[in-house]
Amino acid sequence: YANGSQWHIDWEAKYETVSGDVIYVSTSGNDSANNGRSWASAYRTVHKAFAVAEPGQQVWIAAGTYDAGVAGGYNLPSGVTVYGGFAGTEGSTAERSRTPDSDGIGASIYAHETVLSNRIDTTPTAQWVCFANQPAGAGNPCTLNGLTVGPSRQGVYCVQSGAAVLVDCLVTGCVYAGATADGGGLTNATATACTIQNCSAGRNGGGAYLGTLTNCVLSGNSAGTGGGAHSGTLINCVLSGNSAGNGGGAYNATLTNCVLSGNSTTNGGGARDATLTNCVLSGNSAGSLGGGAYAGTLTNCVLSGNSASSGGGAYQGTLTNCLVLHNY
């Protein structure tokens, strides 16, 4: 360029959009006056940050409640990592004040809670807090870390399996009513060290529908079938206090190294039509059949203290190398 200062300006514009940099959001920010490049110049809305974020970038959101305020919720940007739990002064994600779960299962408690919710939708057609439509493939998912999602009609809805990845998040108070409603908390998502609680779905999967969950806690959820989870894969998870018409804890899911306790249903208090390996089913109940489990395949499992009208421990199904005791 003939003018050296012009080159300098172009370079600054390119520098600000290189992959790996951070976009900041705060309840005291401003979408029109700020550029989102520091806490002092943070954006006010998550919508603005998501609109400008590019793959490889991060979005840091300070403590507060950010309601989507639109029927479609937040459209998650592809390949972007979204962090919550900041006071609004931190220089790294490691500086966030949090109390991790003692056994590494379930979400941490953040001293500065960041909440994404969506309370606008009161129509029979469900909407969600977060919507992910990224195609399957490496580098495409949007990752949510250290956030509270809900309340809303649904929590996180993914069109493609794994389009959203949740790490150390709390999903709570998402209620999806209706005869065709699937997935109150999560649909088709991948979650690690998350807690999904007090969510419901009118048909399938009160806590989670499809997807893969590892080191997660699903508690107090409800649905027509699969109060805690319907379908999908669960590894090292705890499913407690969930309820459903069938499969109080889980229905038609694959569970490995999981604990299912205190779940209730008509048939299959702990699980129904599920594949369970190295699992513990205790204190579950069914009004009719299979206090611990109804049908399905159980291998190397312990069934203790479950109750039902018939088959307190298990009703039908295939049990291999299982310990069944003190069921009623």
XYZ file of C-alpha atoms in Angstrom, residues 105 196 213 216-221 226-230 234-242 247-251 253 255 257-263 269-271 276 279-282 284:
46
model
C -19.562 -37.450 38.304
C -29.461 -33.157 34.100
C -23.416 -39.309 28.282
C -23.221 -37.644 34.284
C -25.980 -37.461 36.889
C -29.628 -37.684 35.793
C -32.010 -37.036 38.679
C -35.636 -36.074 39.213
C -36.544 -36.302 35.532
C -37.390 -43.415 29.939
C -37.658 -40.917 32.786
C -33.904 -40.446 33.041
C -32.848 -41.446 29.544
C -34.327 -42.985 26.408
C -24.550 -43.925 29.163
C -21.148 -44.655 30.744
C -20.247 -44.150 34.432
C -23.536 -42.361 35.091
C -25.909 -42.123 38.056
C -29.660 -42.230 37.387
C -31.650 -41.515 40.543
C -35.173 -40.464 41.444
C -36.460 -40.475 37.867
C -38.453 -47.487 32.288
C -38.201 -45.142 35.261
C -34.433 -44.781 35.026
C -33.779 -45.742 31.414
C -35.563 -47.235 28.432
C -30.561 -47.539 26.293
C -25.595 -48.507 30.115
C -20.768 -48.961 34.868
C -23.886 -47.078 35.929
C -25.899 -46.820 39.157
C -29.699 -46.766 38.933
C -31.380 -46.045 42.262
C -34.712 -44.803 43.550
C -36.351 -44.706 40.119
C -38.343 -49.278 37.717
C -34.618 -49.105 37.046
C -34.644 -49.889 33.342
C -26.764 -53.069 31.172
C -24.362 -51.796 36.733
C -25.974 -51.530 40.165
C -29.784 -51.343 40.399
C -31.002 -50.617 43.918
C -36.085 -48.968 42.320
